[in-house]
Amino acid sequence: MAEAADFQGMNPSPARRWLRRTASLIVGAPLIAGLLAGPAAPTAQAHGTAKAPTGSRTVDVSLDTLAPSAPVEGDTLTVSGTLTNKGKKTVTDAEVDLRVGPRLSGRSAIDEAADRTAYLPGSDPAKLGGAYTLKVPKLASGVSQDFTLAVPVDKLGLDEEGVYQLGVSLTGRTADSAYDQVLGIRRTFLPWQPEDTERKTGLTFLWPLIASAHVTAETGSDEQQTPVFADDELALDLAPGGRLEQMVSLGRQLPVTWVIDPGLLAAADAMTRNYRVKVGDTTVAGTNQAIAKQWLTTLEAAVKDGTVVALPFADPDLASIAHRGKNVSGTLGHLQTATEAAGLTVETVLHVKPSTDFAWPVNGAVDPSVVDVATSAGAHTVIARSDSFEETGGLPYTPTAARPIGGGTTAVVSDYRLSTAFEGDLSTTGNSTLAVQKFLAHTLALTEQAPDRERSVVVAPQRTPTASQAQAMARAVRALTDEHWTQPLDLVAAAGKKPDARATTKVPRASRYPKKLRSQELPTQAFQDIRTTQESLNSFQVILTQPDRVVTPFGNAINRSMSTSWRGSALEAQRYRDAVRTYLQSLTNEVQLISKSDVTLSGRSATIPVTVQNKLVQGVDHLVLRLTSGNATRLKLNDGGAVAEQPVRIAGGHSQSVKFDASANANGQAQVTARLFTEDGTPYGEEMTFTVKVSEVTPTVLLVIAGGLLLLVLAGIRMYTHRRRTVAGGAVENNGGEPEQPSDPTPDTGPESGNPSGPGEKVDR
């Protein structure tokens, strides 16, 4: 990008240019001599051993503290650190000195000085010397020694305000040299402003509370729906000394703008009650409720009077959606849902009303499609970054962060140098101190670019700073609280500042989007997986009597599937999506048809039962069971058609037997298919097929039965006639005048009905 951070027309003096050219010749002479001498002898590295540092890299100089970071008149500057002899020879007759100056003319000069590691005569100033020198008689190889230098500021030779290079060097001898030489040096920066500027730069520092996804889609079957966490690692971040605990405890004392992922708040809030943690194929009870409660209590107090910006729920990856997901149906709808959930979640958990008007793409990298997606859910301000939003207007200063980019959208362009100042390993005090001093130097140099022009600058650091990075950030912001050249400004106010007329307002084209960031995006397949899960969820929820018990946890899990935190973790992201989809499938399978064996009809009509089972804890409704005969000529259902339907409503943990009337027209087998559907005709679950065997009574069998009945009737008549005759003969013989005895009643031998068998004659399973 065009250097907007340097003064124009300020070049090194002729004497300094001569010194630099001379130094270049001195440094380059050994290299030229080596080239002329031909191939070098084998080095120690060729034999597998590391070559010991030499020259000004012999001794490593670490600057652990520099206090105060931004001194004023009357202060005493204290510099402490550690010397470590990395060479193979003992250092003798050494001394530690401060080297102050020169005043650096712009932000590029700060970067150049920070990039140098070796001592360079002419560029590195002379030793301060005198009483402010620390003698080191001996420093053996591999040995470390601490040092402290204290110098009154008025002895440092600081003149006009600005950023001064500050070096700490160790000068001494080794067995290889008979004269003193610089054996180690470390540079940092000293911002100097004896009097406050009339116009201060507004400084907006974003303080992000964002974490990766820990909550799964699973919940318990109890009334409270106990959440299930994939692990208990979030508790480590919330515990004292953890990353998120440090962010809150440090941030509560600073004038920062809180940028919060509501998904993190929801997870922490869930931990304050009963929760479970997955361990292999089972779950165990979570035990960190007290940690979560304390963290939320501290956070609520910290943001009570501050500015809070809520990102969409779970911090969705806007660039991934723009480049890979927006053409997959439903994706933008998820972003809208995540935005709507943001404000409600923050208000519910923290009891403050956040701003939901900001979108924050990864690293502030934008192109037209990213801006379109970022604002599609209602945001009107996009947090960009200056390495993406390059200045082309030739401004001699860094412009105010806010600028209109069309369509009623404002881009708040954070400063690249300041926003990346606290990346890398800051776990050592030396690295942390250097990061803080460089940050302060850039803020002062930025203010000095146009001291008569009031501007605002935004710092948007990495989304998930480590604890050590957060501590360095806090030190830097704390050093600016005296408001020598900056004054705090919240993000909402920064977005409303009047933009510079010559500042760039054109969004960079798609081809300028960083390739490295594009390679880390969620693939299109991820959004297709999400669409499949959502479609299954849509079908499932319509049959439930308590759909919120499913819609809420799965909706949140789907949002977490699109989180920015998955960048660089493609395999983990895929596993999370698969777990959500698999668990949803397991729930839908809890409502199913019970398998049937073949059914035999022993008559022309019967009732066919099909059992539907509901293993869920809640009831299901709005389901239809459809039975289809594969051969309507042979087997008809209900009113004589090939298809019959019955509504299904089952309480949780119960089964229901749904009965269908069937009639047969001919013997043989008919395939019958049973399947559940939602009321709108969407198939639900897998279909089930079974065979119905028809065994109807034939005409031949009826003739045989009728003939047998006829023989029985004839036999009965003959027996009756024979008995009458026998009785009559006995009466004549008796001739006693006794009245004749009546005969036995006529037996009930009427023919059996020839109609089809009644219903219910079946063999089921």
Tab-separated table of N, CA and C in Angstrom, residues 12-24 26-27 99-104 116 118-127 165 182 185 187:
chain	number	residue	atom	x	y	z
A	12	PRO	N	17.198	11.354	4.713
A	12	PRO	CA	18.404	11.362	5.539
A	12	PRO	C	19.375	12.442	5.085
A	13	SER	N	20.154	12.939	6.011
A	13	SER	CA	21.142	13.977	5.706
A	13	SER	C	22.247	13.398	4.830
A	14	PRO	N	23.020	14.249	4.101
A	14	PRO	CA	24.148	13.740	3.294
A	14	PRO	C	25.163	12.973	4.127
A	15	ALA	N	25.421	13.437	5.363
A	15	ALA	CA	26.400	12.725	6.206
A	15	ALA	C	25.917	11.330	6.540
A	16	ARG	N	24.630	11.210	6.830
A	16	ARG	CA	24.083	9.899	7.176
A	16	ARG	C	24.108	8.973	5.966
A	17	ARG	N	23.791	9.540	4.774
A	17	ARG	CA	23.831	8.697	3.562
A	17	ARG	C	25.251	8.192	3.322
A	18	TRP	N	26.268	9.057	3.582
A	18	TRP	CA	27.668	8.639	3.403
A	18	TRP	C	28.015	7.519	4.380
A	19	LEU	N	27.543	7.654	5.624
A	19	LEU	CA	27.830	6.615	6.621
A	19	LEU	C	27.201	5.290	6.221
A	20	ARG	N	25.982	5.354	5.703
A	20	ARG	CA	25.313	4.106	5.300
A	20	ARG	C	26.037	3.438	4.143
A	21	ARG	N	26.483	4.258	3.153
A	21	ARG	CA	27.199	3.670	2.012
A	21	ARG	C	28.505	3.038	2.483
A	22	THR	N	29.198	3.734	3.415
A	22	THR	CA	30.461	3.201	3.929
A	22	THR	C	30.237	1.889	4.663
A	23	ALA	N	29.174	1.888	5.485
A	23	ALA	CA	28.875	0.661	6.225
A	23	ALA	C	28.548	-0.477	5.289
A	24	SER	N	27.827	-0.179	4.210
A	24	SER	CA	27.474	-1.229	3.249
A	24	SER	C	28.719	-1.823	2.621
A	26	ILE	N	31.743	-1.867	3.983
A	26	ILE	CA	32.467	-2.632	5.002
A	26	ILE	C	31.848	-4.003	5.178
A	27	VAL	N	30.497	-4.031	5.246
A	27	VAL	CA	29.809	-5.300	5.445
A	27	VAL	C	29.940	-6.194	4.229
A	99	ARG	N	21.847	3.025	23.856
A	99	ARG	CA	22.113	3.792	22.639
A	99	ARG	C	20.793	4.455	22.232
A	100	VAL	N	20.731	5.751	22.331
A	100	VAL	CA	19.490	6.483	22.106
A	100	VAL	C	19.598	7.317	20.840
A	101	GLY	N	18.571	7.218	20.028
A	101	GLY	CA	18.514	8.002	18.803
A	101	GLY	C	18.814	7.135	17.606
A	102	PRO	N	18.612	7.620	16.424
A	102	PRO	CA	18.091	8.952	16.132
A	102	PRO	C	16.558	8.987	16.188
A	103	ARG	N	15.989	10.177	16.057
A	103	ARG	CA	14.541	10.316	15.950
A	103	ARG	C	14.106	9.761	14.601
A	104	LEU	N	13.124	8.875	14.617
A	104	LEU	CA	12.695	8.189	13.402
A	104	LEU	C	11.632	9.018	12.682
A	116	ARG	N	15.883	-4.817	11.658
A	116	ARG	CA	17.320	-5.035	11.788
A	116	ARG	C	17.620	-5.821	13.056
A	118	ALA	N	21.272	-7.171	13.507
A	118	ALA	CA	22.708	-7.022	13.769
A	118	ALA	C	23.070	-5.548	13.971
A	119	TYR	N	24.211	-5.338	14.592
A	119	TYR	CA	24.730	-3.978	14.795
A	119	TYR	C	25.221	-3.432	13.464
A	120	LEU	N	24.870	-2.180	13.184
A	120	LEU	CA	25.263	-1.549	11.932
A	120	LEU	C	25.809	-0.157	12.236
A	121	PRO	N	27.131	0.029	12.137
A	121	PRO	CA	27.706	1.364	12.401
A	121	PRO	C	27.094	2.406	11.461
A	122	GLY	N	26.814	3.552	12.027
A	122	GLY	CA	26.208	4.605	11.231
A	122	GLY	C	24.710	4.639	11.369
A	123	SER	N	24.086	3.468	11.506
A	123	SER	CA	22.645	3.416	11.724
A	123	SER	C	22.326	3.327	13.204
A	124	ASP	N	23.186	2.617	13.938
A	124	ASP	CA	23.000	2.540	15.382
A	124	ASP	C	23.788	3.672	16.034
A	125	PRO	N	23.145	4.419	16.913
A	125	PRO	CA	23.810	5.581	17.528
A	125	PRO	C	24.912	5.177	18.494
A	126	ALA	N	25.658	6.168	18.932
A	126	ALA	CA	26.759	5.931	19.871
A	126	ALA	C	26.217	5.597	21.256
A	127	LYS	N	27.087	5.035	22.087
A	127	LYS	CA	26.704	4.671	23.444
A	127	LYS	C	26.459	5.919	24.276
A	165	GLN	N	14.759	5.699	18.448
A	165	GLN	CA	15.265	4.340	18.541
A	165	GLN	C	16.038	4.208	19.843
A	182	VAL	N	30.948	-4.830	19.428
A	182	VAL	CA	29.562	-5.065	19.838
A	182	VAL	C	29.252	-6.537	19.622
A	185	ILE	N	23.083	-6.823	20.573
A	185	ILE	CA	22.298	-5.593	20.599
A	185	ILE	C	20.817	-5.928	20.433
A	187	ARG	N	17.089	-3.703	19.853
A	187	ARG	CA	16.508	-2.388	19.628
A	187	ARG	C	15.040	-2.381	20.019
